[in-house]
């Protein structure tokens, strides 16, 4: 029997790290996915793998600019919008801070207006960075944070805070049905090896025999969530009826220091690795750990993957990628995220 054409789920940032996992999970759940991405920090093989699905369509576009016609002409059939579009590694979001801010503010506004016109439910991928360098542990959603509005991370932190404000204002005015997820450090397959974040940096360094670059003395903490758990939470949040206008923390409560992360990775790599210390970046949060009580209560969710198991899967995936000539060939045509940031800025 021929299937009736259903609506689209729009995934902005669908070729990126978390976005590509969201697209795949949606496709596997039978949804039709319209992926909008400027490929700024995307990993090209992520997209190549998704293009094998018949219900997947890719549109190139930058949400800080007017949305492409290929998206606007589908307005009436867009049912859900995930906004995962933004560089998320500190190194990359700081490479063009104006673009980062505009992606979060102007880009989120454009997608919210699309949600208003289409009647689509809208999910914003916000971040634990809205808490800045938190003075309260663990971080609950009602903690208002400790963010510098002038520092080098502000383009992302304040951009996401403003994006949350926009989303909740649209909801309060009855213009869109919104969900806001505050995603804590997520790791897993499909990250770029040159993304700049700590897990991909360390694994890339181990695989290439380079010393591990610990920023500062390694006493700062993070709580790392495996990507499959994060995606599960995002999809539950999109489907959930919410009692109120709430942002929801999504993350793993297992907090560890960066020095402890090194030890865990040494166990996986089966041996000691050389270490070099670099300066701690400005405004680097000293501690970060989510309180996920709300996600437990409202979504029935908590992370299922232990850190050691998730890191093992991630390490094995990177190791296979390191050896894979096919992926290397696709990646060879890829100018890399820094070149793309420069190109997008130049044409902005
Ligand atoms: N970090 C590190 N070495 C690296 C990359 C990052 O020690 O090669 C540290 C960084 O200073 C921070 C933590 O690891 O304290 C997590 O950094 P990441 O860039 O992954 O994300 P953040 O949580 O800071 O957004």
GROMACS .gro file of C-alpha atoms and ligand atoms in nm:
model
  373
    1UNK     CA    1   0.000   0.000   0.000
    2UNK     CA    2   0.135   0.342  -0.091
    3UNK     CA    3   0.212   0.551   0.213
    4UNK     CA    4   0.036   0.888   0.239
    5UNK     CA    5   0.284   1.175   0.225
    6UNK     CA    6   0.337   1.298   0.578
    7UNK     CA    7   0.479   1.622   0.699
    8UNK     CA    8   0.843   1.706   0.739
    9UNK     CA    9   1.054   1.723   1.050
   10UNK     CA   10   1.300   2.004   0.990
   11UNK     CA   11   1.639   1.956   1.154
   12UNK     CA   12   1.848   2.272   1.139
   13UNK     CA   13   2.208   2.168   1.194
   14UNK     CA   14   2.122   1.813   1.088
   15UNK     CA   15   2.464   1.743   0.934
   16UNK     CA   16   2.647   1.822   1.258
   17UNK     CA   17   2.745   1.596   1.542
   18UNK     CA   18   2.424   1.570   1.748
   19UNK     CA   19   2.210   1.674   1.451
   20UNK     CA   20   2.319   1.381   1.236
   21UNK     CA   21   2.227   1.137   1.514
   22UNK     CA   22   1.889   1.308   1.554
   23UNK     CA   23   1.825   1.282   1.178
   24UNK     CA   24   1.914   0.914   1.176
   25UNK     CA   25   1.695   0.835   1.479
   26UNK     CA   26   1.402   1.023   1.324
   27UNK     CA   27   1.444   0.842   0.992
   28UNK     CA   28   1.458   0.509   1.170
   29UNK     CA   29   1.136   0.605   1.351
   30UNK     CA   30   0.972   0.659   1.010
   31UNK     CA   31   0.979   1.040   0.992
   32UNK     CA   32   1.060   1.242   0.680
   33UNK     CA   33   1.357   1.463   0.753
   34UNK     CA   34   1.440   1.796   0.594
   35UNK     CA   35   1.793   1.883   0.697
   36UNK     CA   36   1.900   2.246   0.680
   37UNK     CA   37   2.269   2.304   0.735
   38UNK     CA   38   2.537   2.552   0.629
   39UNK     CA   39   2.805   2.280   0.665
   40UNK     CA   40   3.014   2.523   0.873
   41UNK     CA   41   3.119   2.268   1.132
   42UNK     CA   42   2.944   1.961   0.989
   43UNK     CA   43   3.130   1.641   0.914
   44UNK     CA   44   3.075   1.560   0.547
   45UNK     CA   45   3.050   1.178   0.590
   46UNK     CA   46   2.764   1.235   0.840
   47UNK     CA   47   2.563   1.381   0.555
   48UNK     CA   48   2.671   1.116   0.304
   49UNK     CA   49   2.537   0.843   0.538
   50UNK     CA   50   2.199   1.018   0.578
   51UNK     CA   51   2.157   1.071   0.205
   52UNK     CA   52   2.112   0.695   0.166
   53UNK     CA   53   1.765   0.726   0.326
   54UNK     CA   54   1.478   0.790   0.080
   55UNK     CA   55   1.294   1.011   0.332
   56UNK     CA   56   1.592   1.242   0.385
   57UNK     CA   57   1.637   1.569   0.201
   58UNK     CA   58   1.927   1.810   0.248
   59UNK     CA   59   1.905   2.183   0.188
   60UNK     CA   60   2.210   2.404   0.222
   61UNK     CA   61   2.134   2.720   0.416
   62UNK     CA   62   2.250   2.942   0.696
   63UNK     CA   63   1.974   3.023   0.946
   64UNK     CA   64   2.118   3.367   1.016
   65UNK     CA   65   2.017   3.455   0.656
   66UNK     CA   66   1.664   3.436   0.507
   67UNK     CA   67   1.562   3.070   0.499
   68UNK     CA   68   1.602   2.901   0.158
   69UNK     CA   69   1.304   2.874  -0.077
   70UNK     CA   70   1.334   2.493  -0.068
   71UNK     CA   71   1.243   2.514   0.301
   72UNK     CA   72   0.987   2.798   0.283
   73UNK     CA   73   0.789   2.623   0.011
   74UNK     CA   74   0.734   2.332   0.251
   75UNK     CA   75   0.599   2.563   0.525
   76UNK     CA   76   0.255   2.405   0.529
   77UNK     CA   77   0.390   2.054   0.570
   78UNK     CA   78   0.653   2.115   0.839
   79UNK     CA   79   0.532   1.950   1.162
   80UNK     CA   80   0.832   1.971   1.389
   81UNK     CA   81   1.147   2.181   1.398
   82UNK     CA   82   1.466   2.091   1.584
   83UNK     CA   83   1.708   2.383   1.604
   84UNK     CA   84   2.052   2.227   1.648
   85UNK     CA   85   2.227   2.476   1.421
   86UNK     CA   86   2.530   2.638   1.579
   87UNK     CA   87   2.900   2.570   1.617
   88UNK     CA   88   2.926   2.420   1.968
   89UNK     CA   89   3.295   2.381   2.040
   90UNK     CA   90   3.446   2.684   2.214
   91UNK     CA   91   3.728   2.701   1.961
   92UNK     CA   92   3.489   2.703   1.664
   93UNK     CA   93   3.212   2.922   1.803
   94UNK     CA   94   3.473   3.181   1.896
   95UNK     CA   95   3.627   3.172   1.545
   96UNK     CA   96   3.347   3.401   1.418
   97UNK     CA   97   3.169   3.531   1.728
   98UNK     CA   98   2.936   3.765   1.541
   99UNK     CA   99   2.810   3.477   1.330
  100UNK     CA  100   2.764   3.264   1.643
  101UNK     CA  101   2.552   3.532   1.808
  102UNK     CA  102   2.346   3.592   1.493
  103UNK     CA  103   2.295   3.218   1.440
  104UNK     CA  104   2.148   3.192   1.787
  105UNK     CA  105   1.942   3.508   1.789
  106UNK     CA  106   1.846   3.586   1.427
  107UNK     CA  107   1.854   3.218   1.323
  108UNK     CA  108   1.634   3.108   1.612
  109UNK     CA  109   1.393   3.392   1.537
  110UNK     CA  110   1.366   3.285   1.172
  111UNK     CA  111   1.294   2.925   1.273
  112UNK     CA  112   1.042   3.034   1.537
  113UNK     CA  113   0.861   3.240   1.272
  114UNK     CA  114   0.858   2.933   1.051
  115UNK     CA  115   0.712   2.736   1.343
  116UNK     CA  116   0.445   3.005   1.384
  117UNK     CA  117   0.353   2.994   1.013
  118UNK     CA  118   0.354   2.616   0.990
  119UNK     CA  119   0.210   2.534   1.332
  120UNK     CA  120   0.515   2.312   1.390
  121UNK     CA  121   0.637   2.229   1.740
  122UNK     CA  122   0.980   2.385   1.794
  123UNK     CA  123   1.267   2.245   1.998
  124UNK     CA  124   1.566   2.465   2.079
  125UNK     CA  125   1.895   2.296   2.153
  126UNK     CA  126   2.022   2.524   2.426
  127UNK     CA  127   2.321   2.452   2.644
  128UNK     CA  128   2.468   2.417   2.991
  129UNK     CA  129   2.669   2.726   2.890
  130UNK     CA  130   2.365   2.934   2.990
  131UNK     CA  131   2.489   2.871   3.348
  132UNK     CA  132   2.833   3.017   3.260
  133UNK     CA  133   3.093   2.935   3.527
  134UNK     CA  134   2.834   2.816   3.778
  135UNK     CA  135   2.849   2.904   4.146
  136UNK     CA  136   2.585   2.641   4.233
  137UNK     CA  137   2.628   2.261   4.203
  138UNK     CA  138   2.473   2.066   4.054
  139UNK     CA  139   2.297   2.304   3.817
  140UNK     CA  140   1.918   2.302   3.833
  141UNK     CA  141   1.712   2.470   3.565
  142UNK     CA  142   1.604   2.749   3.800
  143UNK     CA  143   1.967   2.853   3.861
  144UNK     CA  144   2.019   3.177   3.670
  145UNK     CA  145   2.385   3.130   3.606
  146UNK     CA  146   2.709   3.321   3.622
  147UNK     CA  147   2.779   3.437   3.268
  148UNK     CA  148   3.013   3.706   3.143
  149UNK     CA  149   2.838   3.913   2.878
  150UNK     CA  150   3.167   4.055   2.751
  151UNK     CA  151   3.403   3.755   2.751
  152UNK     CA  152   3.504   3.535   2.458
  153UNK     CA  153   3.237   3.272   2.538
  154UNK     CA  154   2.958   3.529   2.552
  155UNK     CA  155   2.874   3.501   2.180
  156UNK     CA  156   2.757   3.146   2.251
  157UNK     CA  157   2.637   3.172   2.612
  158UNK     CA  158   2.447   3.497   2.567
  159UNK     CA  159   2.336   3.393   2.219
  160UNK     CA  160   2.174   3.080   2.363
  161UNK     CA  161   2.026   3.274   2.655
  162UNK     CA  162   1.868   3.518   2.408
  163UNK     CA  163   1.748   3.224   2.196
  164UNK     CA  164   1.576   3.077   2.504
  165UNK     CA  165   1.416   3.415   2.572
  166UNK     CA  166   1.282   3.430   2.216
  167UNK     CA  167   1.148   3.075   2.235
  168UNK     CA  168   0.964   3.137   2.561
  169UNK     CA  169   0.831   3.473   2.437
  170UNK     CA  170   0.690   3.304   2.127
  171UNK     CA  171   0.527   3.046   2.355
  172UNK     CA  172   0.388   3.305   2.600
  173UNK     CA  173   0.238   3.501   2.310
  174UNK     CA  174   0.076   3.185   2.173
  175UNK     CA  175   0.284   3.206   1.855
  176UNK     CA  176   0.460   2.867   1.884
  177UNK     CA  177   0.465   2.550   2.088
  178UNK     CA  178   0.824   2.530   2.214
  179UNK     CA  179   1.057   2.295   2.399
  180UNK     CA  180   1.398   2.400   2.533
  181UNK     CA  181   1.673   2.147   2.605
  182UNK     CA  182   1.987   2.253   2.791
  183UNK     CA  183   2.242   2.006   2.661
  184UNK     CA  184   2.548   1.934   2.875
  185UNK     CA  185   2.877   1.804   2.728
  186UNK     CA  186   2.791   1.532   2.478
  187UNK     CA  187   3.037   1.302   2.305
  188UNK     CA  188   3.032   1.006   2.071
  189UNK     CA  189   3.076   0.891   1.711
  190UNK     CA  190   3.025   1.149   1.433
  191UNK     CA  191   3.228   1.418   1.613
  192UNK     CA  192   3.491   1.584   1.401
  193UNK     CA  193   3.840   1.484   1.502
  194UNK     CA  194   3.939   1.852   1.461
  195UNK     CA  195   3.633   1.985   1.643
  196UNK     CA  196   3.841   2.122   1.930
  197UNK     CA  197   3.641   1.969   2.216
  198UNK     CA  198   3.812   1.769   2.482
  199UNK     CA  199   3.700   1.412   2.404
  200UNK     CA  200   3.771   1.437   2.030
  201UNK     CA  201   4.099   1.621   2.095
  202UNK     CA  202   4.223   1.357   2.340
  203UNK     CA  203   4.122   1.059   2.128
  204UNK     CA  204   4.274   1.217   1.816
  205UNK     CA  205   4.594   1.284   2.007
  206UNK     CA  206   4.612   0.926   2.136
  207UNK     CA  207   4.556   0.786   1.786
  208UNK     CA  208   4.822   1.007   1.630
  209UNK     CA  209   5.071   0.963   1.915
  210UNK     CA  210   5.065   1.333   2.009
  211UNK     CA  211   5.070   1.446   2.373
  212UNK     CA  212   4.734   1.509   2.536
  213UNK     CA  213   4.670   1.880   2.576
  214UNK     CA  214   4.532   1.943   2.924
  215UNK     CA  215   4.422   2.305   2.960
  216UNK     CA  216   4.511   2.438   3.303
  217UNK     CA  217   4.591   2.183   3.576
  218UNK     CA  218   4.308   1.946   3.477
  219UNK     CA  219   4.112   1.999   3.800
  220UNK     CA  220   3.813   2.152   3.619
  221UNK     CA  221   3.516   1.915   3.592
  222UNK     CA  222   3.263   1.821   3.328
  223UNK     CA  223   2.987   1.558   3.311
  224UNK     CA  224   2.990   1.377   2.978
  225UNK     CA  225   2.679   1.229   2.820
  226UNK     CA  226   2.689   0.970   2.542
  227UNK     CA  227   2.522   1.098   2.228
  228UNK     CA  228   2.261   0.819   2.201
  229UNK     CA  229   2.132   0.919   2.546
  230UNK     CA  230   2.119   1.287   2.450
  231UNK     CA  231   1.927   1.208   2.130
  232UNK     CA  232   1.682   0.987   2.319
  233UNK     CA  233   1.614   1.275   2.558
  234UNK     CA  234   1.569   1.528   2.276
  235UNK     CA  235   1.315   1.308   2.101
  236UNK     CA  236   1.126   1.245   2.424
  237UNK     CA  237   1.121   1.617   2.495
  238UNK     CA  238   0.988   1.692   2.147
  239UNK     CA  239   0.707   1.441   2.201
  240UNK     CA  240   0.625   1.533   2.561
  241UNK     CA  241   0.336   1.745   2.685
  242UNK     CA  242   0.484   1.998   2.923
  243UNK     CA  243   0.303   2.132   3.230
  244UNK     CA  244   0.466   2.473   3.200
  245UNK     CA  245   0.725   2.676   3.012
  246UNK     CA  246   1.035   2.495   3.128
  247UNK     CA  247   1.389   2.446   3.006
  248UNK     CA  248   1.507   2.089   3.067
  249UNK     CA  249   1.864   1.985   3.151
  250UNK     CA  250   1.988   1.694   2.943
  251UNK     CA  251   2.314   1.542   3.058
  252UNK     CA  252   2.489   1.278   3.260
  253UNK     CA  253   2.539   1.332   3.633
  254UNK     CA  254   2.873   1.152   3.645
  255UNK     CA  255   3.109   1.445   3.711
  256UNK     CA  256   3.483   1.403   3.673
  257UNK     CA  257   3.792   1.617   3.638
  258UNK     CA  258   3.969   1.651   3.306
  259UNK     CA  259   4.267   1.473   3.467
  260UNK     CA  260   4.034   1.180   3.550
  261UNK     CA  261   3.910   1.179   3.191
  262UNK     CA  262   4.271   1.138   3.080
  263UNK     CA  263   4.310   0.839   3.315
  264UNK     CA  264   3.993   0.676   3.181
  265UNK     CA  265   4.111   0.722   2.823
  266UNK     CA  266   4.456   0.583   2.911
  267UNK     CA  267   4.285   0.267   3.038
  268UNK     CA  268   4.094   0.236   2.711
  269UNK     CA  269   4.403   0.307   2.500
  270UNK     CA  270   4.589   0.054   2.715
  271UNK     CA  271   4.885   0.252   2.831
  272UNK     CA  272   5.017   0.581   2.959
  273UNK     CA  273   5.017   0.869   2.717
  274UNK     CA  274   5.233   1.183   2.717
  275UNK     CA  275   5.068   1.498   2.849
  276UNK     CA  276   5.136   1.864   2.787
  277UNK     CA  277   4.970   2.147   2.980
  278UNK     CA  278   4.835   2.454   2.800
  279UNK     CA  279   4.689   2.771   2.948
  280UNK     CA  280   4.330   2.747   3.071
  281UNK     CA  281   4.104   2.936   2.826
  282UNK     CA  282   3.943   3.258   2.953
  283UNK     CA  283   3.617   3.200   3.142
  284UNK     CA  284   3.654   2.818   3.125
  285UNK     CA  285   3.390   2.691   3.372
  286UNK     CA  286   3.553   2.529   3.678
  287UNK     CA  287   3.273   2.282   3.752
  288UNK     CA  288   2.972   2.157   3.561
  289UNK     CA  289   2.717   1.891   3.651
  290UNK     CA  290   2.347   1.875   3.564
  291UNK     CA  291   2.059   1.815   3.799
  292UNK     CA  292   1.833   1.600   3.581
  293UNK     CA  293   1.539   1.562   3.819
  294UNK     CA  294   1.306   1.735   3.571
  295UNK     CA  295   1.410   1.514   3.280
  296UNK     CA  296   1.351   1.208   3.499
  297UNK     CA  297   1.009   1.326   3.612
  298UNK     CA  298   0.876   1.472   3.288
  299UNK     CA  299   1.044   1.258   3.024
  300UNK     CA  300   1.101   0.935   3.216
  301UNK     CA  301   1.460   0.966   3.096
  302UNK     CA  302   1.803   0.920   3.239
  303UNK     CA  303   2.131   0.832   3.068
  304UNK     CA  304   2.177   0.460   3.004
  305UNK     CA  305   2.542   0.462   2.896
  306UNK     CA  306   2.823   0.458   3.151
  307UNK     CA  307   3.119   0.681   3.073
  308UNK     CA  308   3.366   0.395   3.027
  309UNK     CA  309   3.132   0.216   2.783
  310UNK     CA  310   3.056   0.533   2.589
  311UNK     CA  311   3.421   0.633   2.566
  312UNK     CA  312   3.513   0.283   2.451
  313UNK     CA  313   3.255   0.301   2.168
  314UNK     CA  314   3.373   0.649   2.076
  315UNK     CA  315   3.739   0.551   2.083
  316UNK     CA  316   3.670   0.244   1.866
  317UNK     CA  317   3.473   0.454   1.620
  318UNK     CA  318   3.751   0.713   1.591
  319UNK     CA  319   4.010   0.436   1.557
  320UNK     CA  320   3.813   0.280   1.270
  321UNK     CA  321   3.775   0.620   1.107
  322UNK     CA  322   4.146   0.678   1.142
  323UNK     CA  323   4.208   0.362   0.941
  324UNK     CA  324   3.922   0.398   0.689
  325UNK     CA  325   4.040   0.507   0.344
  326UNK     CA  326   3.682   0.562   0.219
  327UNK     CA  327   3.600   0.817   0.485
  328UNK     CA  328   3.939   0.977   0.441
  329UNK     CA  329   3.864   1.022   0.071
  330UNK     CA  330   3.532   1.198   0.146
  331UNK     CA  331   3.699   1.408   0.410
  332UNK     CA  332   3.978   1.499   0.167
  333UNK     CA  333   3.732   1.711  -0.032
  334UNK     CA  334   3.628   1.888   0.285
  335UNK     CA  335   3.800   2.222   0.352
  336UNK     CA  336   3.752   2.180   0.729
  337UNK     CA  337   3.558   2.390   0.977
  338UNK     CA  338   3.806   2.676   1.005
  339UNK     CA  339   3.806   2.735   0.628
  340UNK     CA  340   3.427   2.719   0.627
  341UNK     CA  341   3.396   2.968   0.909
  342UNK     CA  342   3.613   3.207   0.706
  343UNK     CA  343   3.411   3.145   0.388
  344UNK     CA  344   3.072   3.190   0.555
  345UNK     CA  345   3.193   3.506   0.729
  346UNK     CA  346   3.323   3.646   0.400
  347UNK     CA  347   2.990   3.592   0.224
  348UNK     CA  348   2.775   3.695   0.522
  349LIG     N1  349   4.008   2.090   2.746
  349LIG     C1  350   4.136   2.038   2.765
  349LIG     N2  351   4.207   2.002   2.656
  349LIG     C2  352   4.159   2.009   2.530
  349LIG     C3  353   4.029   2.060   2.510
  349LIG     C4  354   3.957   2.100   2.620
  349LIG     O1  355   4.183   2.028   2.879
  349LIG     O2  356   4.232   1.972   2.436
  349LIG     C5  357   3.929   2.127   2.864
  349LIG     C6  358   3.865   2.266   2.855
  349LIG     O3  359   3.952   2.365   2.906
  349LIG     C7  360   3.743   2.246   2.942
  349LIG     C8  361   3.705   2.102   2.923
  349LIG     O4  362   3.821   2.036   2.872
  349LIG     O5  363   3.774   2.268   3.077
  349LIG     C9  364   3.591   2.081   2.826
  349LIG     O6  365   3.622   2.155   2.710
  349LIG     P1  366   3.536   2.146   2.578
  349LIG     O7  367   3.600   2.239   2.479
  349LIG     O8  368   3.519   2.006   2.536
  349LIG     O9  369   3.391   2.197   2.616
  349LIG     P2  370   3.333   2.306   2.720
  349LIG    O10  371   3.270   2.225   2.826
  349LIG    O11  372   3.443   2.392   2.773
  349LIG    O12  373   3.236   2.382   2.637
   0.00000   0.00000   0.00000
